[in-house]
Short mmCIF file of C-alpha atoms in Angstrom, two decimals:
data_model
loop_
_atom_site.label_atom_id
_atom_site.label_comp_id
_atom_site.label_asym_id
_atom_site.label_seq_id
_atom_site.Cartn_x
_atom_site.Cartn_y
_atom_site.Cartn_z
CA MET A 68 13.61 17.18 14.81
CA LYS A 69 10.13 18.62 14.60
CA ALA A 70 8.16 14.83 14.39
CA ILE A 71 8.58 11.02 14.65
CA PHE A 72 7.63 9.36 12.49
CA ILE A 73 6.50 5.56 13.26
CA GLY A 74 6.10 2.95 11.12
CA GLY A 75 6.74 -0.53 10.26
CA LEU A 76 8.75 0.43 7.02
CA TYR A 77 12.42 -1.94 6.15
CA PRO A 78 15.72 0.35 7.01
CA ASN A 79 17.59 -0.05 3.62
CA GLU A 80 19.92 -1.29 5.93
CA LYS A 81 18.48 -4.67 7.16
CA LEU A 82 16.54 -5.16 3.59
CA ASP A 83 18.61 -8.15 2.51
CA GLU A 84 17.90 -9.92 6.49
CA ILE A 85 14.26 -9.42 5.97
CA LYS A 86 14.06 -11.27 3.13
CA LYS A 87 15.48 -14.34 4.11
CA ILE A 88 13.67 -14.67 6.57
CA THR A 89 10.51 -13.71 6.30
CA GLN A 90 7.62 -14.92 3.96
CA HIS A 91 5.13 -12.28 1.29
CA PRO A 92 7.23 -9.25 2.65
CA ASP A 93 4.72 -5.83 2.13
CA PHE A 94 7.06 -3.94 -0.30
CA ALA A 95 4.04 -1.50 -1.03
CA ALA A 96 3.82 -0.33 2.51
CA ASN A 97 6.90 -0.22 3.23
CA THR A 98 6.81 1.80 -0.56
CA LEU A 99 4.29 3.80 0.86
CA GLN A 100 6.21 4.88 3.88
CA TRP A 101 9.31 5.18 2.32
CA ALA A 102 7.44 7.57 -0.50
CA LEU A 103 6.07 9.96 2.74
CA ILE A 104 9.62 10.12 4.19
CA ASN A 105 11.72 11.33 1.04
CA GLY A 106 8.94 13.46 0.84
CA PHE A 107 9.23 14.84 4.32
CA ASP A 108 12.74 15.45 3.68
CA ALA A 109 11.89 17.78 0.05
CA ASN A 110 9.90 19.93 1.69
CA SER A 111 12.74 20.24 4.41
CA PHE A 112 10.03 18.97 7.55
CA ALA A 113 12.94 17.77 9.57
CA ILE A 114 12.20 14.73 10.87
CA LYS A 115 13.49 11.10 13.37
CA VAL A 116 12.22 7.59 11.95
CA VAL A 117 11.15 5.20 14.62
CA THR A 118 10.20 1.67 13.30
CA ILE A 119 9.13 -1.05 13.81
CA PRO A 120 9.74 -3.35 10.62
CA THR A 121 6.21 -5.30 9.35
CA LEU A 122 7.52 -9.75 9.97
CA ARG A 123 4.60 -12.15 10.21
CA ASP A 124 4.29 -14.33 13.32
CA PHE A 125 7.49 -17.03 14.25
CA PRO A 126 7.52 -20.72 13.23
CA LYS A 127 4.90 -20.69 10.45
CA TYR A 128 6.17 -17.24 8.36
CA CYS A 129 8.97 -16.02 9.44
CA LYS A 130 12.19 -18.26 9.90
CA LYS A 131 13.67 -15.66 13.74
CA ILE A 132 11.97 -15.85 16.66
CA SER A 133 12.60 -12.04 17.47
CA PHE A 134 14.09 -9.33 15.31
CA GLN A 135 17.10 -7.77 17.31
CA SER A 136 16.82 -3.87 17.58
CA SER A 137 19.41 -1.33 15.19
CA HIS A 138 20.58 1.99 14.24
CA PHE A 139 19.73 2.98 11.12
CA SER A 140 20.02 6.63 9.14
CA HIS A 141 17.23 7.67 6.47
CA THR A 142 19.62 10.33 5.87
CA GLU A 143 22.37 12.39 6.13
CA LYS A 144 22.37 13.15 9.08
CA ARG A 145 19.62 11.50 10.95
CA ASP A 146 20.17 9.03 14.20
CA ASP A 147 17.10 6.75 12.87
CA ILE A 148 15.11 3.74 15.53
CA CYS A 149 14.75 -0.31 14.18
CA VAL A 150 12.87 -1.88 16.81
CA GLY A 151 13.36 -4.82 18.00
CA PHE A 152 10.23 -7.73 18.93
CA VAL A 153 9.65 -10.76 19.41
CA THR A 154 8.03 -12.95 16.15
CA LEU A 155 5.74 -15.81 18.34
CA PRO A 156 2.01 -15.16 17.86
CA LEU A 157 -0.09 -12.32 20.51
CA ILE A 158 3.63 -12.16 22.15
CA LYS A 159 4.76 -9.74 19.36
CA HIS A 160 1.85 -7.54 19.82
CA VAL A 161 2.50 -6.41 23.60
CA SER A 162 6.24 -7.15 22.31
CA LYS A 163 5.76 -4.91 19.65
CA TYR A 164 4.13 -1.74 22.29
CA ARG A 165 6.46 -2.30 25.09
CA ASN A 166 9.51 -1.50 22.90
CA LEU A 167 8.88 0.73 21.33
CA TYR A 168 7.02 2.58 23.75
CA LEU A 169 10.56 2.38 24.84
CA ALA A 170 12.50 3.61 22.18
CA LEU A 171 9.89 6.96 22.87
CA LYS A 172 10.61 7.28 25.72
CA SER A 173 14.27 7.49 25.71
CA LEU A 174 13.27 10.53 22.60
CA LEU A 175 11.69 12.51 24.95
CA LYS A 176 14.26 12.68 27.98
CA ASN A 177 14.08 16.20 28.19
CA GLU A 178 10.99 18.70 27.55
CA ASN A 179 13.02 19.87 24.40
CA ASP A 180 13.56 17.03 23.31
CA VAL A 181 9.10 17.06 22.46
CA PRO A 182 8.95 16.85 18.64
CA MET A 183 5.95 19.33 17.36
CA TYR A 184 4.12 16.33 16.28
CA PHE A 185 3.76 12.25 16.42
CA ILE A 186 2.95 11.07 12.55
CA ILE A 187 2.04 7.17 12.90
CA TYR A 188 1.49 5.17 10.04
CA GLY A 189 -1.37 2.80 9.93
CA ILE A 190 -4.01 1.38 12.43
CA HIS A 191 -1.79 -1.28 14.84
CA SER A 192 -2.88 -1.15 17.96
CA PRO A 193 1.32 -1.46 19.46
CA TYR A 194 1.14 2.16 17.89
CA LEU A 195 -1.28 3.76 19.62
CA LYS A 196 -0.94 2.20 22.82
CA ALA A 197 2.56 3.63 23.01
CA ILE A 198 1.61 7.40 21.83
CA GLU A 199 -1.38 6.87 23.35
CA LYS A 200 0.70 6.49 26.69
CA LEU A 201 3.84 9.04 26.55
CA LYS A 202 0.85 11.27 25.32
CA LYS A 203 -1.17 10.81 29.20
CA LYS A 204 2.55 11.83 30.49
CA ASN A 205 3.28 15.26 27.54
CA ASP A 206 0.01 16.78 26.33
CA LYS A 207 2.65 18.98 24.26
CA ILE A 208 2.77 15.64 21.99
CA LYS A 209 0.50 15.80 18.41
CA THR A 210 -0.09 13.63 17.04
CA CYS A 211 -1.52 12.77 13.09
CA LEU A 212 -2.51 8.93 12.35
CA ILE A 213 -1.99 8.22 8.93
CA VAL A 214 -3.93 5.06 7.43
CA PRO A 215 -3.94 2.89 4.85
CA ASP A 216 -6.65 0.19 5.41
CA LEU A 217 -9.27 -0.54 7.66
CA PRO A 218 -8.45 -3.79 9.96
CA GLU A 219 -11.96 -5.57 9.66
CA TYR A 220 -10.58 -5.02 5.40
CA MET A 221 -6.57 -6.36 6.48
CA SER A 222 -7.68 -9.80 6.43
CA GLU A 223 -10.13 -13.01 5.09
CA ASN A 224 -9.64 -15.22 8.19
CA LYS A 225 -12.75 -17.23 9.03
CA ASN A 226 -9.90 -19.01 12.37
CA LYS A 227 -12.83 -18.33 14.96
CA ILE A 228 -10.35 -17.47 17.35
CA TYR A 229 -8.77 -15.12 14.68
CA ARG A 230 -11.42 -13.51 14.16
CA LEU A 231 -11.79 -13.23 18.95
CA LEU A 232 -8.54 -11.57 18.90
CA LYS A 233 -9.39 -9.05 15.82
CA SER A 234 -12.18 -8.24 17.96
CA ILE A 235 -9.59 -8.29 21.19
CA ASP A 236 -7.60 -6.17 20.00
CA LYS A 237 -10.78 -3.00 17.32
CA LYS A 238 -11.22 -1.98 21.30
CA ILE A 239 -8.21 -1.79 22.20
CA ILE A 240 -7.86 0.15 18.59
CA LEU A 241 -10.35 1.84 19.47
CA LYS A 242 -9.70 3.33 23.00
CA SER A 243 -6.86 4.31 22.34
CA LEU A 244 -7.74 6.49 19.12
CA CYS A 245 -9.16 8.83 21.20
CA SER A 246 -5.20 10.13 21.82
CA ILE A 247 -5.09 10.90 18.03
CA ASP A 248 -5.32 14.41 16.85
CA SER A 249 -5.80 14.81 13.22
CA TYR A 250 -7.04 12.12 10.49
CA VAL A 251 -5.31 11.54 6.47
CA LEU A 252 -6.97 8.55 5.27
CA LEU A 253 -6.27 7.02 2.02
CA SER A 254 -9.86 7.58 0.93
CA PRO A 255 -13.12 9.68 2.24
CA TYR A 256 -14.89 6.59 3.40
CA MET A 257 -12.74 6.05 6.52
CA SER A 258 -14.40 8.30 7.51
CA GLU A 259 -17.59 6.81 8.54
CA ARG A 260 -15.31 3.19 9.66
CA LEU A 261 -13.19 5.71 12.49
CA PRO A 262 -14.43 7.68 15.54
CA ILE A 263 -14.03 10.64 13.39
CA GLY A 264 -15.55 12.75 15.06
CA ASN A 265 -14.67 16.01 15.40
CA LYS A 266 -11.22 16.15 14.65
CA PRO A 267 -10.02 17.03 11.31
CA TRP A 268 -8.78 14.96 8.71
CA MET A 269 -7.13 14.68 5.42
CA VAL A 270 -7.27 12.33 1.98
CA MET A 271 -4.29 11.32 0.79
CA GLU A 272 -4.34 8.37 -1.64
CA GLY A 273 -1.83 7.47 -2.37
CA ILE A 274 2.70 9.33 -3.77
CA TYR A 275 4.42 8.14 -6.34
CA ASN A 276 8.76 8.12 -5.62
CA ILE A 277 9.23 9.17 -9.11
CA ASN A 278 12.96 8.28 -8.60
CA ASN A 279 11.46 4.35 -9.67
CA ASN A 280 11.03 5.24 -13.26
CA ILE A 281 13.06 3.43 -15.26
CA PRO A 282 13.79 3.60 -19.56
CA ASP A 283 11.58 3.23 -22.32
CA VAL A 284 11.18 -0.32 -23.48
CA PRO A 285 9.37 -2.22 -26.61
CA LYS A 286 6.62 -2.83 -26.60
CA GLU A 287 5.99 -6.65 -26.68
CA SER A 288 4.22 -7.82 -30.35
CA TYR A 289 0.83 -8.87 -29.49
CA LYS A 290 -1.81 -7.63 -27.53
CA THR A 291 -0.52 -7.99 -23.02
CA ILE A 292 -2.29 -7.67 -21.19
CA LEU A 293 -1.11 -7.29 -17.50
CA TYR A 294 -1.88 -7.62 -13.80
CA THR A 295 0.61 -6.64 -11.47
CA GLY A 296 0.39 -7.56 -7.73
CA ASN A 297 -1.72 -9.33 -4.45
CA LEU A 298 -3.00 -12.97 -7.02
CA GLY A 299 -5.69 -13.43 -4.32
CA LYS A 300 -9.54 -14.20 -5.33
CA ARG A 301 -10.75 -10.98 -3.81
CA TYR A 302 -9.70 -8.73 -6.26
CA GLY A 303 -11.38 -10.27 -9.29
CA ILE A 304 -8.66 -12.06 -10.76
CA LEU A 305 -10.41 -15.24 -10.98
CA ASP A 306 -12.77 -13.38 -13.23
CA LEU A 307 -9.78 -12.08 -15.25
CA LEU A 308 -8.32 -15.33 -16.16
CA GLU A 309 -12.22 -16.53 -17.21
CA ALA A 310 -12.83 -13.40 -19.40
CA PHE A 311 -9.34 -13.88 -21.45
CA LYS A 312 -10.28 -17.50 -22.22
CA LYS A 313 -12.93 -15.95 -23.37
CA ILE A 314 -10.36 -14.04 -26.50
CA GLU A 315 -10.48 -16.11 -29.26
CA SER A 316 -8.13 -15.09 -31.16
CA PRO A 317 -4.21 -16.04 -30.47
CA ASP A 318 -2.54 -13.08 -30.37
CA TYR A 319 -3.62 -12.09 -27.19
CA ARG A 320 -1.25 -13.01 -23.98
CA LEU A 321 -2.17 -12.26 -19.93
CA TRP A 322 0.18 -11.71 -17.84
CA PHE A 323 0.09 -12.04 -14.12
CA CYS A 324 3.52 -11.39 -11.50
CA GLY A 325 2.88 -11.65 -7.62
CA ASN A 326 1.50 -13.99 -5.75
CA GLY A 327 -1.75 -14.52 -3.47
CA ASP A 328 -4.34 -17.23 -2.92
CA GLY A 329 -4.82 -17.22 -6.81
CA LEU A 330 -2.19 -18.01 -8.20
CA ALA A 331 -3.30 -22.04 -8.13
CA GLU A 332 -5.71 -20.98 -11.08
CA ILE A 333 -3.55 -19.28 -12.98
CA VAL A 334 -0.99 -21.61 -13.10
CA LYS A 335 -3.98 -24.29 -13.37
CA SER A 336 -5.40 -22.45 -16.18
CA GLN A 337 -1.32 -22.08 -18.07
CA LYS A 338 -2.08 -25.40 -18.48
CA THR A 339 -5.22 -25.47 -21.14
CA ASP A 340 -4.13 -22.48 -21.97
CA GLN A 341 -0.06 -21.64 -23.56
CA ARG A 342 -1.83 -17.66 -23.51
CA ILE A 343 -1.76 -17.20 -20.20
CA GLU A 344 2.05 -16.78 -18.52
CA TYR A 345 3.15 -15.98 -15.02
CA PHE A 346 6.08 -14.91 -13.72
CA GLY A 347 6.85 -15.55 -10.19
CA ILE A 348 7.06 -12.37 -7.03
CA LEU A 349 9.38 -9.83 -9.61
CA SER A 350 11.83 -6.95 -8.02
CA THR A 351 10.67 -3.61 -8.82
CA ASN A 352 12.25 -2.45 -11.28
CA GLU A 353 11.62 -6.23 -13.67
CA THR A 354 7.77 -5.91 -12.70
CA MET A 355 8.08 -1.99 -13.94
CA LYS A 356 9.74 -3.38 -17.68
CA LEU A 357 6.50 -6.05 -18.52
CA GLN A 358 4.24 -3.36 -16.94
CA LYS A 359 6.14 -0.98 -19.83
CA LYS A 360 6.32 -3.59 -22.91
CA ALA A 361 2.74 -4.63 -22.40
CA THR A 362 -0.56 -3.65 -24.44
CA ILE A 363 -2.32 -2.41 -20.97
CA LEU A 364 -3.13 -2.81 -17.96
CA VAL A 365 -5.28 -4.18 -15.63
CA ASN A 366 -6.86 -3.98 -12.50
CA PRO A 367 -10.34 -6.05 -12.18
CA ARG A 368 -11.07 -5.51 -8.57
CA HIS A 369 -14.74 -4.72 -8.59
CA SER A 370 -16.58 -1.85 -7.64
CA TYR A 371 -19.05 -3.41 -5.60
CA GLU A 372 -17.19 -5.06 -3.08
CA GLU A 373 -17.74 -3.45 0.31
CA TYR A 374 -14.03 -3.00 1.24
CA VAL A 375 -12.87 -1.10 -1.86
CA LYS A 376 -14.87 1.51 -0.23
CA TYR A 377 -12.21 2.25 2.35
CA SER A 378 -8.89 1.68 0.91
CA PHE A 379 -7.48 3.33 -2.52
CA PRO A 380 -5.11 0.61 -4.79
CA SER A 381 -1.38 1.41 -4.74
CA LYS A 382 -1.68 -0.28 -8.44
CA THR A 383 -3.55 2.34 -10.17
CA MET A 384 -0.68 5.12 -9.67
CA GLU A 385 1.68 2.58 -10.04
CA TYR A 386 0.33 0.91 -13.78
CA LEU A 387 -0.79 4.71 -14.82
CA ALA A 388 2.92 6.43 -13.94
CA SER A 389 4.14 3.82 -16.23
CA GLY A 390 2.61 5.11 -19.73
CA THR A 391 0.91 2.05 -20.66
CA PRO A 392 -3.34 2.92 -20.88
CA THR A 393 -4.46 0.85 -17.09
CA LEU A 394 -8.22 -0.45 -17.26
CA MET A 395 -10.11 -1.17 -14.59
CA ASN A 396 -13.63 -0.64 -12.79
CA LYS A 397 -15.14 2.97 -11.94
CA LEU A 398 -14.08 2.34 -7.89
CA PRO A 399 -16.24 4.44 -5.45
CA CYS A 400 -12.09 5.47 -3.48
CA LEU A 401 -11.33 7.14 -6.82
CA PRO A 402 -10.86 10.77 -7.15
CA LYS A 403 -12.70 11.94 -9.76
CA GLU A 404 -9.48 14.03 -11.18
CA TYR A 405 -8.35 10.53 -12.06
CA GLU A 406 -11.48 9.59 -14.13
CA PRO A 407 -9.91 10.83 -17.01
CA TYR A 408 -6.57 8.86 -17.42
CA ILE A 409 -7.79 5.71 -17.52
CA TYR A 410 -10.20 3.51 -19.13
CA PHE A 411 -13.63 1.92 -17.53
CA PHE A 412 -14.71 -1.42 -17.50
CA GLU A 413 -18.71 -0.58 -17.96
CA ASP A 414 -20.19 -3.87 -17.76
CA GLU A 415 -18.47 -5.59 -14.69
CA SER A 416 -19.39 -9.46 -15.88
CA ILE A 417 -17.14 -12.02 -16.99
CA GLU A 418 -18.50 -11.07 -20.97
CA GLY A 419 -18.16 -7.38 -20.44
CA MET A 420 -14.14 -7.94 -19.32
CA LYS A 421 -14.34 -9.36 -21.90
CA ASN A 422 -15.10 -6.77 -24.88
CA LYS A 423 -13.59 -4.08 -22.98
CA MET A 424 -10.45 -5.76 -22.95
CA ILE A 425 -10.59 -5.92 -26.69
CA GLU A 426 -11.95 -2.73 -27.60
CA ILE A 427 -8.71 -1.22 -26.18
CA CYS A 428 -6.19 -3.59 -26.95
CA GLU A 429 -7.51 -3.30 -30.87
CA LYS A 430 -6.73 0.21 -30.46
CA SER A 431 -4.00 1.33 -32.62
CA GLN A 432 -0.47 2.09 -30.67
CA ASP A 433 -0.22 5.30 -31.27
CA GLU A 434 -3.78 6.13 -29.63
CA LEU A 435 -2.95 4.08 -26.13
CA ASN A 436 1.02 5.66 -26.47
CA ASP A 437 -0.58 8.78 -26.39
CA PHE A 438 -3.41 8.31 -23.40
CA GLY A 439 -0.57 6.50 -21.30
CA LYS A 440 1.48 9.56 -21.82
CA LYS A 441 -0.72 11.36 -19.99
CA ALA A 442 -1.82 9.53 -17.81
CA ALA A 443 2.09 9.31 -16.05
CA GLU A 444 2.55 13.02 -16.87
CA PHE A 445 -1.03 13.70 -14.41
CA ILE A 446 1.04 11.35 -11.83
CA TYR A 447 4.62 12.15 -11.98
CA THR A 448 3.65 16.15 -11.41
CA GLN A 449 0.39 15.87 -9.09
CA LYS A 450 1.16 12.95 -7.27
CA ASN A 451 5.04 13.01 -6.52
CA GLU A 452 6.11 12.51 -3.47
CA ILE A 453 6.96 16.48 -2.80
CA ALA A 454 2.98 17.36 -3.98
CA GLN A 455 1.76 15.13 -1.01
CA THR A 456 4.50 15.46 1.12
CA LYS A 457 3.38 19.27 1.37
CA ARG A 458 -0.04 18.58 1.05
CA ILE A 459 0.02 16.08 4.68
CA ILE A 460 2.54 19.56 6.25
CA GLU A 461 0.25 22.39 5.23
CA PHE A 462 -2.50 20.58 7.07
CA ILE A 463 -0.87 19.06 10.23
CA THR A 464 0.74 22.35 10.91
CA LYS A 465 -2.11 24.01 10.60
CA GLN A 466 -3.68 22.64 13.61
CA LYS A 467 -4.49 23.98 17.00
#
């Protein structure tokens, strides 16, 4: 055992149960974590998985008051642990911390059992507190924290009690980060908001799972603009709607799938503009089929929003890999190597968005196909599981 991976992924054996008991499972985070695990395995980097599946609070969002511990195998001859916990608000964090600590402690009974590395996915206080306590007892433990999001940008909840609890949680996190030896960040700007100091860090903006590919499907006959994923208002959904409504041609369509607080506006817009269609929450395969059928894929997230500096939207890789051209704003978190493979809004106003969508959709299908194909090749060859996790392995193994 070279390493223990600690995160919130969903064991395949538990996936059906998790879908039944909780609302809005975090499939984006689950996909990235599985891509990491598969990449480590493909690079012959032996890793054991200890996961506390991401579930929302009982009783509002989760049907069960507790989630039971179990064992699973992410690959042959691996005995991985799925840690159970109580799903009640407040108690959940304490339960996660205690049960994770006990699970990890049971793996480290002998000196020879101590892995070379702990790889932690996500800034989550139960993970960090458990690692902090373990490291105090054994200074041989080396830790690397993968940071997909900063906690302060993961929710827009304005509730005063929630904000108070988040401030307490942030203090716990900041104290526990002293136990982290190195960092993998999805955006270089994250280094400005974390107490990294002189500790080593690298940027790994995401991973694309090449096993997600599906056969090509015929393009939609209409000029079709598609958005998939979180339909939150802060992601520019309402501006996309308004920009599309300004397109007068009956030959255009706007498709959505996903969920979020912008959904009500989409449903309302459908009633007055029959060109707009909402497909619901779809499986990965169903979503990918829609992406291949569309003319262009749009991400209306605005570049001037503060939070966009500190995360890399996973849909960017997903969009590019589909082979359908991507149109988005030039976000500050976007590495320059992506720029040749993306169409960008030059003007982020509603009028500017409308004009750019028309400009791209009116290109010949051959030109769009060629552009999309080059983007897909970029993702498949340079951003796959093996290539990206190899970079992480090389990074952490050179640390003293």
